[in-house]
Short mmCIF file of C-alpha atoms in Angstrom, two decimals:
data_model
loop_
_atom_site.label_atom_id
_atom_site.label_comp_id
_atom_site.label_asym_id
_atom_site.label_seq_id
_atom_site.Cartn_x
_atom_site.Cartn_y
_atom_site.Cartn_z
CA UNK A 221 78.50 93.90 112.74
CA UNK A 222 82.33 93.07 111.29
CA UNK A 223 82.92 91.43 108.12
CA UNK A 224 85.68 90.53 105.79
CA UNK A 225 83.87 90.07 102.44
CA UNK A 226 86.78 88.33 100.29
CA UNK A 227 88.03 90.97 98.00
CA UNK A 228 86.64 89.21 94.10
CA UNK A 229 90.37 91.17 92.87
CA UNK A 230 91.94 88.19 95.54
CA UNK A 231 89.57 85.23 94.01
CA UNK A 232 91.55 82.74 92.97
CA UNK A 233 90.87 79.12 91.27
CA UNK A 234 94.56 78.38 93.05
CA UNK A 235 93.40 79.34 95.86
CA UNK A 236 90.23 77.88 96.45
CA UNK A 237 90.03 74.65 94.16
CA UNK A 238 87.59 73.53 96.24
CA UNK A 239 84.80 75.90 94.59
CA UNK A 240 81.62 75.86 91.99
CA UNK A 241 82.99 78.08 89.74
CA UNK A 242 79.14 80.10 90.24
CA UNK A 243 80.49 80.16 93.55
CA UNK A 244 83.43 82.11 92.75
CA UNK A 245 81.83 84.78 90.38
CA UNK A 246 80.79 88.07 91.04
CA UNK A 247 77.40 88.05 90.03
CA UNK A 248 76.24 85.72 92.41
CA UNK A 249 78.73 86.93 95.17
CA UNK A 250 77.88 90.13 95.21
CA UNK A 251 74.19 89.08 95.01
CA UNK A 252 74.57 86.50 98.34
CA UNK A 253 76.40 89.07 100.61
CA UNK A 254 73.96 91.24 100.29
CA UNK A 255 71.63 89.58 100.78
CA UNK A 256 73.43 88.17 104.49
CA UNK A 257 74.01 91.72 105.19
CA UNK A 258 70.78 92.71 105.44
CA UNK A 259 69.40 89.71 106.33
CA UNK A 260 70.92 90.99 110.03
CA UNK A 261 69.11 93.84 109.20
CA UNK A 262 73.06 95.61 110.90
CA UNK A 263 72.77 99.89 111.80
CA UNK A 264 76.80 100.07 112.14
CA UNK A 265 79.07 97.58 110.26
CA UNK A 266 82.63 97.51 109.26
CA UNK A 267 83.67 95.67 106.29
CA UNK A 268 87.29 95.31 104.73
CA UNK A 269 88.49 93.70 101.37
CA UNK A 270 85.04 95.15 99.89
CA UNK A 271 86.04 95.94 95.74
CA UNK A 272 82.92 97.25 93.44
CA UNK A 273 82.11 99.94 96.30
CA UNK A 274 80.68 102.41 93.50
CA UNK A 275 79.28 99.66 90.84
CA UNK A 276 78.19 97.59 93.70
CA UNK A 277 78.46 97.79 97.56
CA UNK A 278 77.34 101.71 98.25
CA UNK A 279 74.15 101.80 95.74
CA UNK A 280 72.96 99.22 97.10
CA UNK A 281 73.44 99.85 100.88
CA UNK A 282 72.38 103.57 100.07
CA UNK A 283 69.27 102.61 99.23
CA UNK A 284 69.01 100.56 101.91
CA UNK A 285 68.25 103.23 104.30
CA UNK A 286 72.86 103.78 104.64
CA UNK A 287 75.01 106.13 104.98
CA UNK A 288 79.20 105.28 104.87
CA UNK A 289 82.36 105.97 104.14
CA UNK A 290 85.03 103.82 102.52
CA UNK A 291 88.71 104.49 102.08
CA UNK A 292 91.69 102.72 100.59
CA UNK A 293 94.90 103.13 100.07
CA UNK A 294 95.68 104.43 95.81
CA UNK A 295 98.59 101.59 95.13
CA UNK A 296 95.29 98.55 96.92
CA UNK A 297 92.28 96.80 94.57
CA UNK A 298 89.88 97.41 98.64
CA UNK A 299 89.85 99.23 101.33
CA UNK A 300 88.02 99.26 103.99
CA UNK A 301 84.62 101.20 105.05
CA UNK A 302 82.01 101.65 107.26
CA UNK A 303 78.19 101.69 107.40
CA UNK A 304 75.84 102.65 109.56
CA UNK A 305 71.60 103.52 109.41
CA UNK A 306 70.96 107.00 108.81
CA UNK A 307 67.31 106.28 111.37
CA UNK A 308 70.33 106.29 113.83
CA UNK A 309 72.59 107.31 113.70
CA UNK A 310 74.42 111.17 112.25
CA UNK A 311 78.24 111.63 111.13
CA UNK A 312 80.26 113.66 113.29
CA UNK A 313 83.22 114.20 111.01
CA UNK A 314 85.43 111.34 110.39
CA UNK A 315 89.03 110.59 109.48
CA UNK A 316 91.96 108.37 107.53
CA UNK A 317 95.49 107.34 107.24
CA UNK A 318 98.35 105.54 106.28
CA UNK A 319 100.30 103.05 108.74
CA UNK A 320 103.22 103.42 106.05
CA UNK A 321 103.26 106.83 107.07
CA UNK A 322 103.47 106.90 110.77
CA UNK A 323 106.75 105.10 111.87
CA UNK A 324 109.37 102.89 109.89
CA UNK A 325 107.38 100.15 108.41
CA UNK A 326 109.76 97.29 107.51
CA UNK A 327 107.35 96.37 104.37
CA UNK A 328 105.68 98.63 102.66
CA UNK A 329 102.50 97.20 103.08
CA UNK A 330 99.13 99.65 101.63
CA UNK A 331 97.30 98.88 104.75
CA UNK A 332 94.63 101.83 106.48
CA UNK A 333 92.42 102.78 109.49
CA UNK A 334 89.56 104.52 109.35
CA UNK A 335 87.62 105.96 112.29
CA UNK A 336 84.61 107.94 112.06
CA UNK A 337 81.89 109.91 115.34
CA UNK A 338 78.79 109.40 115.59
CA UNK A 339 76.52 110.49 117.66
CA UNK A 340 72.18 109.21 117.78
CA UNK A 341 70.62 110.37 115.15
CA UNK A 342 67.07 113.18 115.91
CA UNK A 343 63.73 111.32 114.72
CA UNK A 344 61.88 112.68 112.88
CA UNK A 345 58.31 113.20 111.18
CA UNK A 346 59.56 112.12 108.20
CA UNK A 347 61.96 109.76 109.88
CA UNK A 348 61.35 107.68 113.16
CA UNK A 349 63.58 105.80 114.62
CA UNK A 350 60.99 103.05 115.92
CA UNK A 351 63.81 101.89 119.41
CA UNK A 352 63.88 105.96 119.89
CA UNK A 353 61.91 105.21 122.83
CA UNK A 354 63.46 101.85 123.70
CA UNK A 355 67.11 103.51 124.95
CA UNK A 356 67.63 102.08 129.09
CA UNK A 357 68.24 103.78 131.56
CA UNK A 358 70.75 103.35 133.79
CA UNK A 359 70.27 101.56 137.11
CA UNK A 360 69.46 103.62 140.25
CA UNK A 361 72.90 101.56 142.00
CA UNK A 362 74.78 104.05 138.59
CA UNK A 363 73.57 106.43 140.62
CA UNK A 364 71.08 107.65 137.93
CA UNK A 365 67.20 108.26 138.17
CA UNK A 366 65.42 105.26 135.74
CA UNK A 367 62.82 108.00 134.59
CA UNK A 368 65.03 109.54 132.92
CA UNK A 369 64.03 109.04 129.87
CA UNK A 370 64.81 112.19 128.35
CA UNK A 371 68.73 111.80 128.55
CA UNK A 372 70.93 111.25 124.62
CA UNK A 373 72.73 108.95 124.43
CA UNK A 374 76.27 109.53 123.77
CA UNK A 375 78.74 109.75 120.91
CA UNK A 376 80.39 106.96 119.44
CA UNK A 377 84.01 107.03 118.20
CA UNK A 378 83.85 103.56 115.62
CA UNK A 379 87.46 101.95 113.49
CA UNK A 380 87.56 99.92 111.21
CA UNK A 381 91.22 98.56 109.29
CA UNK A 382 92.27 95.59 108.48
CA UNK A 383 96.26 94.74 109.24
CA UNK A 384 99.22 93.61 107.18
CA UNK A 385 98.43 89.49 106.48
CA UNK A 386 102.03 88.13 106.25
CA UNK A 387 102.53 85.06 107.44
CA UNK A 388 106.41 85.98 108.77
CA UNK A 389 104.64 89.67 109.83
CA UNK A 390 104.18 89.93 113.36
CA UNK A 391 105.90 92.54 114.14
CA UNK A 392 104.50 94.83 111.81
CA UNK A 393 101.10 93.73 112.79
CA UNK A 394 102.31 94.58 116.10
CA UNK A 395 103.98 98.05 115.03
CA UNK A 396 100.00 98.90 112.67
CA UNK A 397 98.28 98.53 115.39
CA UNK A 398 100.12 100.21 118.25
CA UNK A 399 99.28 103.19 116.01
CA UNK A 400 95.82 102.28 115.38
CA UNK A 401 95.60 102.48 118.92
CA UNK A 402 97.33 105.57 119.26
CA UNK A 403 95.45 107.78 116.71
CA UNK A 404 92.55 106.35 118.39
CA UNK A 405 93.43 107.91 121.21
CA UNK A 406 94.29 110.91 120.00
CA UNK A 407 91.34 111.80 117.82
CA UNK A 408 88.83 110.63 120.55
CA UNK A 409 90.92 114.00 123.45
CA UNK A 410 89.09 115.95 120.91
CA UNK A 411 85.45 114.19 121.11
CA UNK A 412 86.12 112.31 124.77
CA UNK A 413 84.07 109.52 123.15
CA UNK A 414 83.32 105.64 123.59
CA UNK A 415 85.36 104.05 121.18
CA UNK A 416 84.33 101.06 119.44
CA UNK A 417 85.18 99.79 116.26
CA UNK A 418 83.18 97.88 114.29
CA UNK A 419 78.87 98.21 113.56
CA UNK A 420 75.82 96.69 115.13
CA UNK A 421 72.39 95.73 115.30
CA UNK A 422 68.53 96.18 116.31
CA UNK A 423 66.94 94.12 118.25
CA UNK A 424 64.07 94.27 121.12
CA UNK A 425 65.55 97.63 121.76
CA UNK A 426 68.26 99.70 120.59
CA UNK A 427 71.11 97.71 121.14
CA UNK A 428 74.62 97.45 118.30
CA UNK A 429 77.22 95.57 116.98
CA UNK A 430 80.87 96.07 116.80
CA UNK A 431 84.03 94.55 116.11
CA UNK A 432 87.04 94.89 115.66
CA UNK A 433 87.84 94.52 111.66
CA UNK A 434 90.33 92.04 110.05
CA UNK A 435 92.92 91.69 111.90
CA UNK A 436 95.09 89.65 110.42
CA UNK A 437 95.60 88.06 113.45
CA UNK A 438 96.08 84.89 115.83
CA UNK A 439 95.72 85.11 119.52
CA UNK A 440 98.64 84.23 119.59
CA UNK A 441 100.23 86.92 117.75
CA UNK A 442 101.83 89.44 118.97
CA UNK A 443 99.58 92.58 118.75
CA UNK A 444 96.24 90.68 119.89
CA UNK A 445 98.11 89.53 123.23
CA UNK A 446 99.05 93.10 123.65
CA UNK A 447 96.37 94.98 122.99
CA UNK A 448 93.72 92.33 125.19
CA UNK A 449 96.87 91.47 128.03
CA UNK A 450 96.63 88.24 126.99
CA UNK A 451 99.63 86.19 128.37
CA UNK A 452 102.27 86.14 126.36
CA UNK A 453 104.94 83.10 126.80
CA UNK A 454 108.32 85.01 127.14
CA UNK A 455 110.44 83.68 123.70
CA UNK A 456 107.66 85.89 121.91
CA UNK A 457 108.40 89.88 121.72
CA UNK A 458 112.48 88.02 122.27
CA UNK A 459 111.08 86.70 119.28
CA UNK A 460 110.36 89.98 117.36
CA UNK A 461 114.07 92.06 118.11
CA UNK A 462 115.81 88.78 116.53
CA UNK A 463 114.08 88.11 113.42
CA UNK A 464 113.54 92.22 113.12
CA UNK A 465 117.37 92.43 113.55
CA UNK A 466 117.83 89.59 110.33
CA UNK A 467 115.59 90.92 107.73
CA UNK A 468 117.12 94.30 108.26
CA UNK A 469 120.96 92.56 108.34
CA UNK A 470 119.00 90.49 105.20
CA UNK A 471 117.75 93.63 103.09
CA UNK A 472 120.45 95.54 103.46
CA UNK A 473 123.01 92.71 102.53
CA UNK A 474 120.69 91.91 99.46
CA UNK A 475 121.22 95.38 98.98
CA UNK A 476 124.23 95.76 99.19
CA UNK A 477 125.70 93.15 96.14
CA UNK A 478 121.94 94.50 94.29
CA UNK A 479 124.44 98.14 93.95
CA UNK A 480 127.26 96.10 93.42
CA UNK A 481 125.84 94.78 89.76
CA UNK A 482 124.06 97.41 88.25
CA UNK A 483 125.28 101.29 90.54
CA UNK A 484 123.54 102.32 87.28
CA UNK A 485 120.13 101.65 87.66
CA UNK A 486 117.44 103.50 87.99
CA UNK A 487 113.98 102.65 89.23
CA UNK A 488 111.24 103.07 87.37
CA UNK A 489 108.62 105.18 88.53
CA UNK A 490 106.02 102.82 87.43
CA UNK A 491 107.43 100.20 89.42
CA UNK A 492 106.57 101.77 92.70
CA UNK A 493 103.66 100.61 93.37
CA UNK A 494 101.51 97.50 91.65
CA UNK A 495 98.86 98.95 88.54
CA UNK A 496 95.67 97.36 89.07
CA UNK A 497 95.17 94.75 86.84
CA UNK A 498 91.36 95.81 86.06
CA UNK A 499 90.24 98.99 85.99
CA UNK A 500 87.58 98.82 88.49
CA UNK A 501 85.42 102.18 88.15
CA UNK A 502 84.46 101.36 84.77
CA UNK A 503 83.02 98.18 85.21
CA UNK A 504 79.66 97.92 84.36
CA UNK A 505 77.27 97.61 86.92
CA UNK A 506 75.04 95.04 87.14
CA UNK A 507 70.92 95.28 88.02
CA UNK A 508 70.57 94.12 92.00
CA UNK A 509 67.39 92.97 93.17
CA UNK A 510 67.34 95.12 96.14
CA UNK A 511 64.05 94.33 97.59
CA UNK A 512 64.54 90.01 97.02
CA UNK A 513 67.49 90.67 99.13
CA UNK A 514 66.35 91.27 102.47
CA UNK A 515 66.21 95.31 102.11
CA UNK A 516 62.52 95.64 103.29
CA UNK A 517 62.79 93.30 105.99
CA UNK A 518 61.05 94.63 109.36
CA UNK A 519 63.70 94.87 112.38
CA UNK A 520 61.36 92.36 114.42
CA UNK A 521 62.76 89.76 112.54
CA UNK A 522 66.48 89.95 112.60
CA UNK A 523 68.31 87.44 114.34
CA UNK A 524 66.44 84.30 113.10
CA UNK A 525 67.78 81.96 110.44
CA UNK A 526 66.44 81.46 106.63
CA UNK A 527 65.67 78.85 105.25
CA UNK A 528 69.00 78.98 103.38
CA UNK A 529 71.15 79.05 106.27
CA UNK A 530 70.00 76.54 108.61
CA UNK A 531 73.21 76.90 110.68
CA UNK A 532 72.84 80.40 111.63
CA UNK A 533 72.34 81.15 115.11
CA UNK A 534 69.76 80.30 117.12
CA UNK A 535 67.14 83.63 117.01
CA UNK A 536 68.14 84.24 121.18
CA UNK A 537 71.38 84.29 120.11
CA UNK A 538 74.13 83.20 123.39
CA UNK A 539 73.33 85.61 125.64
CA UNK A 540 77.10 86.77 127.37
CA UNK A 541 77.35 87.92 131.10
CA UNK A 542 77.84 91.69 132.31
CA UNK A 543 81.22 92.48 131.77
CA UNK A 544 81.79 95.25 133.75
CA UNK A 545 84.30 98.17 133.18
CA UNK A 546 87.39 98.88 135.73
CA UNK A 547 87.62 101.49 137.69
CA UNK A 548 90.31 102.88 135.79
CA UNK A 549 91.43 104.10 132.53
CA UNK A 550 95.09 103.35 132.25
CA UNK A 551 96.01 99.52 130.42
CA UNK A 552 96.13 97.46 133.29
CA UNK A 553 94.86 94.39 133.69
CA UNK A 554 92.41 92.90 135.38
CA UNK A 555 91.89 90.84 138.21
CA UNK A 556 93.00 86.99 137.00
CA UNK A 557 94.48 88.44 134.03
CA UNK A 558 97.73 88.62 133.55
CA UNK A 559 100.19 91.43 131.95
CA UNK A 560 100.93 90.94 128.69
CA UNK A 561 104.67 91.46 129.50
CA UNK A 562 104.81 88.15 132.43
CA UNK A 563 106.53 85.37 130.66
CA UNK A 564 104.08 82.84 130.17
CA UNK A 565 103.63 79.39 128.75
CA UNK A 566 106.73 79.19 126.89
CA UNK A 567 104.66 75.83 124.48
CA UNK A 568 103.03 78.79 123.05
CA UNK A 569 103.34 78.50 119.82
CA UNK A 570 105.56 80.55 118.07
CA UNK A 571 104.14 83.63 115.25
CA UNK A 572 106.73 84.43 113.09
CA UNK A 573 106.76 81.96 110.71
CA UNK A 574 110.80 81.87 108.87
CA UNK A 575 110.31 83.06 105.46
CA UNK A 576 112.13 80.53 104.24
CA UNK A 577 109.27 77.91 104.79
CA UNK A 578 107.44 79.79 102.64
CA UNK A 579 108.26 77.97 99.79
CA UNK A 580 107.17 74.61 100.97
CA UNK A 581 103.33 75.88 102.56
CA UNK A 582 100.30 74.42 100.56
CA UNK A 583 99.19 77.61 99.92
CA UNK A 584 99.28 79.54 96.89
CA UNK A 585 99.12 82.57 97.44
CA UNK A 586 102.66 81.63 99.88
CA UNK A 587 104.56 79.85 97.84
CA UNK A 588 104.07 82.79 95.10
CA UNK A 589 105.36 85.41 97.82
CA UNK A 590 107.86 82.68 98.43
CA UNK A 591 108.80 83.00 94.46
CA UNK A 592 108.48 86.54 94.85
CA UNK A 593 111.12 87.38 97.80
CA UNK A 594 113.70 84.65 95.34
CA UNK A 595 112.81 86.45 92.86
CA UNK A 596 112.57 89.85 94.80
CA UNK A 597 114.45 93.35 92.60
CA UNK A 598 116.80 94.79 95.42
CA UNK A 599 116.34 98.00 92.90
CA UNK A 600 115.63 100.10 96.29
CA UNK A 601 113.33 103.97 95.60
CA UNK A 602 113.29 106.17 98.04
CA UNK A 603 110.26 105.75 100.15
CA UNK A 604 107.42 108.45 101.96
CA UNK A 605 109.93 108.31 105.27
CA UNK A 606 113.33 108.43 103.87
CA UNK A 607 113.26 104.46 104.43
CA UNK A 608 114.12 102.88 101.03
CA UNK A 609 112.02 100.38 98.73
CA UNK A 610 113.71 97.24 98.37
CA UNK A 611 111.67 95.80 94.99
CA UNK A 612 108.88 97.32 93.90
CA UNK A 613 104.97 97.05 95.02
CA UNK A 614 102.98 96.13 97.85
CA UNK A 615 104.82 94.16 100.54
CA UNK A 616 108.23 95.65 99.72
CA UNK A 617 110.87 95.31 102.39
CA UNK A 618 111.96 98.72 103.37
CA UNK A 619 115.38 99.75 103.77
CA UNK A 620 116.83 101.99 106.35
CA UNK A 621 119.29 101.34 109.05
CA UNK A 622 118.00 99.13 112.21
CA UNK A 623 117.60 102.37 115.21
CA UNK A 624 115.07 103.26 112.62
CA UNK A 625 113.13 100.65 113.07
CA UNK A 626 110.88 101.42 117.18
CA UNK A 627 112.14 98.02 119.88
CA UNK A 628 108.97 95.94 119.66
CA UNK A 629 109.39 96.58 123.81
CA UNK A 630 108.31 99.37 123.15
CA UNK A 631 106.02 99.04 120.52
CA UNK A 632 104.34 97.04 123.60
CA UNK A 633 104.92 99.49 126.33
CA UNK A 634 103.17 102.52 124.38
CA UNK A 635 100.35 99.74 123.71
CA UNK A 636 99.72 98.60 127.66
CA UNK A 637 99.48 102.34 128.91
CA UNK A 638 96.38 102.21 126.51
CA UNK A 639 93.40 101.17 127.78
CA UNK A 640 92.91 96.79 127.24
CA UNK A 641 90.24 95.67 124.22
CA UNK A 642 88.14 93.19 125.78
CA UNK A 643 87.46 90.97 123.23
CA UNK A 644 84.09 89.90 123.43
CA UNK A 645 84.43 87.02 121.57
CA UNK A 646 86.67 85.93 124.56
CA UNK A 647 83.83 84.38 126.51
CA UNK A 648 83.17 81.85 123.10
CA UNK A 649 83.95 78.82 124.79
CA UNK A 650 83.28 79.40 127.72
CA UNK A 651 79.55 80.04 126.46
CA UNK A 652 79.18 77.59 123.51
CA UNK A 653 80.45 74.61 125.93
CA UNK A 654 77.73 75.39 128.75
CA UNK A 655 74.62 76.10 125.14
CA UNK A 656 76.09 73.01 123.32
CA UNK A 657 77.27 74.39 120.47
CA UNK A 658 81.14 73.35 120.95
CA UNK A 659 82.58 73.58 117.98
CA UNK A 660 83.65 69.16 118.53
CA UNK A 661 80.56 68.78 118.99
CA UNK A 662 77.73 68.48 116.34
CA UNK A 663 74.76 70.69 116.41
CA UNK A 664 71.03 69.00 116.41
CA UNK A 665 69.65 69.66 112.77
CA UNK A 666 66.69 71.31 112.16
CA UNK A 667 63.82 70.27 111.41
CA UNK A 668 62.02 71.20 108.01
CA UNK A 669 65.68 71.72 106.60
CA UNK A 670 68.33 70.76 104.44
CA UNK A 671 71.81 70.33 105.58
CA UNK A 672 73.62 71.17 102.55
CA UNK A 673 76.02 68.71 100.57
CA UNK A 674 79.45 69.51 99.53
CA UNK A 675 79.63 68.05 95.97
CA UNK A 676 82.78 67.29 95.50
CA UNK A 677 85.09 67.96 92.39
CA UNK A 678 88.45 66.19 91.30
CA UNK A 679 90.15 69.40 92.68
CA UNK A 680 88.02 69.43 95.59
CA UNK A 681 89.61 65.74 96.06
CA UNK A 682 92.76 66.90 95.81
CA UNK A 683 92.31 70.07 97.77
CA UNK A 684 91.57 67.85 100.76
CA UNK A 685 94.03 65.59 100.94
CA UNK A 686 96.12 68.41 100.93
CA UNK A 687 93.76 71.95 103.21
CA UNK A 688 94.46 72.82 106.45
CA UNK A 689 92.40 71.37 108.86
CA UNK A 690 90.45 73.78 111.78
CA UNK A 691 92.06 73.51 114.87
CA UNK A 692 90.75 72.12 117.63
CA UNK A 693 91.97 74.30 120.74
CA UNK A 694 90.48 77.44 121.04
CA UNK A 695 93.14 79.77 122.41
CA UNK A 696 92.57 82.74 125.24
CA UNK A 697 88.76 81.83 124.08
CA UNK A 698 88.34 82.97 120.98
CA UNK A 699 86.26 80.93 118.60
CA UNK A 700 88.88 78.20 116.79
CA UNK A 701 87.59 80.17 113.78
CA UNK A 702 86.70 82.61 111.83
CA UNK A 703 88.69 83.04 108.96
CA UNK A 704 88.01 78.72 106.60
CA UNK A 705 90.10 78.99 103.55
CA UNK A 706 91.77 75.79 102.34
CA UNK A 707 94.37 76.83 102.93
CA UNK A 708 94.16 78.00 106.40
CA UNK A 709 91.69 77.67 109.00
CA UNK A 710 92.67 79.98 112.55
CA UNK A 711 91.13 82.92 114.36
CA UNK A 712 91.66 86.67 112.29
CA UNK A 713 88.61 88.73 113.52
CA UNK A 714 88.12 90.29 116.44
CA UNK A 715 84.89 92.88 117.99
CA UNK A 716 85.91 94.52 121.05
CA UNK A 717 85.22 97.61 123.66
CA UNK A 718 87.62 99.31 125.84
CA UNK A 719 87.66 98.77 129.41
CA UNK A 720 87.83 102.50 130.79
CA UNK A 721 85.23 104.44 132.38
CA UNK A 722 82.51 105.99 129.87
CA UNK A 723 84.33 109.57 129.21
CA UNK A 724 81.88 112.64 129.25
CA UNK A 725 80.65 112.91 125.75
CA UNK A 726 80.83 108.67 125.67
CA UNK A 727 77.99 106.58 125.86
CA UNK A 728 77.46 102.68 128.47
CA UNK A 729 77.27 100.22 126.34
CA UNK A 730 76.68 96.36 127.95
CA UNK A 731 76.28 93.67 126.20
CA UNK A 732 73.93 91.14 126.15
CA UNK A 733 75.10 88.61 123.20
CA UNK A 734 76.75 87.17 120.50
CA UNK A 735 76.06 84.98 117.17
CA UNK A 736 78.20 81.86 116.66
CA UNK A 737 80.08 80.32 114.15
CA UNK A 738 78.75 78.05 112.16
CA UNK A 739 79.54 74.45 112.38
CA UNK A 740 82.53 73.26 110.46
CA UNK A 741 80.48 70.16 109.67
CA UNK A 742 78.11 72.18 106.89
CA UNK A 743 81.71 73.61 105.72
CA UNK A 744 83.03 71.64 103.36
CA UNK A 745 87.07 71.84 102.92
CA UNK A 746 86.57 75.58 103.39
CA UNK A 747 84.11 78.70 102.10
CA UNK A 748 84.05 80.51 99.81
CA UNK A 749 81.09 78.10 99.10
CA UNK A 750 77.00 78.88 97.66
CA UNK A 751 76.04 78.83 101.03
CA UNK A 752 79.28 81.35 102.08
CA UNK A 753 80.23 84.53 99.78
CA UNK A 754 83.08 85.24 101.85
CA UNK A 755 86.17 83.21 103.61
CA UNK A 756 86.23 84.34 106.28
CA UNK A 757 82.01 84.93 108.93
CA UNK A 758 80.93 87.48 109.57
CA UNK A 759 80.85 88.84 113.84
CA UNK A 760 78.06 90.13 115.89
CA UNK A 761 77.26 91.35 118.93
CA UNK A 762 73.96 92.62 120.48
CA UNK A 763 74.92 95.27 122.75
CA UNK A 764 72.76 98.05 124.64
CA UNK A 765 72.61 102.07 124.54
CA UNK A 766 72.03 103.01 128.52
CA UNK A 767 70.54 106.10 127.83
CA UNK A 768 73.04 108.85 129.77
#
């Protein structure tokens, strides 16, 4: 499972004017999010925008039989977590890293990466695994006898991240994606595991559900196209190069003006990082009704739509066709695809937004960013890697000479030298059309279940006139949206599997089916609401793990 939970620290009334007070309260949201998580019964999950970790999620997950790792930047109010059912996996090791400490960032982002190496748990009488004898052996076509029932699946490297969010941050996301994949490559040279970036759930046999987290990257962004080897428009990399030159020049000129107007100014040490306005660790823990929230749910009940969630997938999910890995571990494209450095359709829209347009954007978060840029102090401070931070706090531009930044074409080449990422949900357009679940076709209403009715408040009426509309076209086969907020509706979350032969100590994974995205007719103006407590949807893919 991958799920951006929408940190409570980021919940603002102007961001979600359509939502009821109940839908935005943490007391309600935490119960709803835990209920949804336990309903799906994930074996392995990657979570983003996680706050109240020690007060809420950690005790709830621990009580439900999970082991966890959690990490966040010191300047952030939320972080990322990887959780796994301890009856299924044992932790071998873990690693974390900070993007701002590698190479030359364009902004002070505070974004992080989190990786965990897992191996299958050894079953015991005290902690038996009911699916331990249901691991699928390799078939004879692959040279392994079907009676090899005693073989143990190999290890899995699980990684998650949450990349830079700004609309004009396409270069920084490409830079962070390059670092993310390079960190995975470096660590996996020691492990030689199968690389997965996401989570898992049980079904008829030992199967998994993995994802690549919330990349804050649409399918039109350079980072997505580079990692998946999807076709790029001819102007995408030149656009990034032009943006980098313009941005570096702008920040340097502002720094010179500030130095001339106040040469004796010295930065306040407290201005370098933004202080949290709320001390989450001192917040009082509210009681968690875990039994009611599905901690005792039987594994055989997973993937069954609950009464209060009629818009969830059918019990069988959407079956996936067989995906064959390429015969080479290189980053070359498979037949029928085009390398990301090849010129594509020039009509594809650019994903780089001009920061000068932020002030006219309807999204309050973007409007706040425009005000921050306009009023930004250009007092400079030294950053950890030798550059300077213009202004203070998260998202502050970093002042450095142009030659300090890695050219976009070099970032692209670095990513293309690594294994291609197969996006499982890139089959979504074809599969939903085949199953008559296309986003533009309303599904039949479930018998005996009431469809949620969205009650419009005056704020909602106002939001409806200005809220963004969900996209109607798919891009590279991905869902039209995985994020469904009032002011932004697009695809940001992905389920990736590395396209490479099985490593020596890795497991062979076969994707079986995925969970559909709720139809927009159930969603009103935007999320969260009293049914969905995040503005993102969780993505789930079942994998079968084959014994070596």
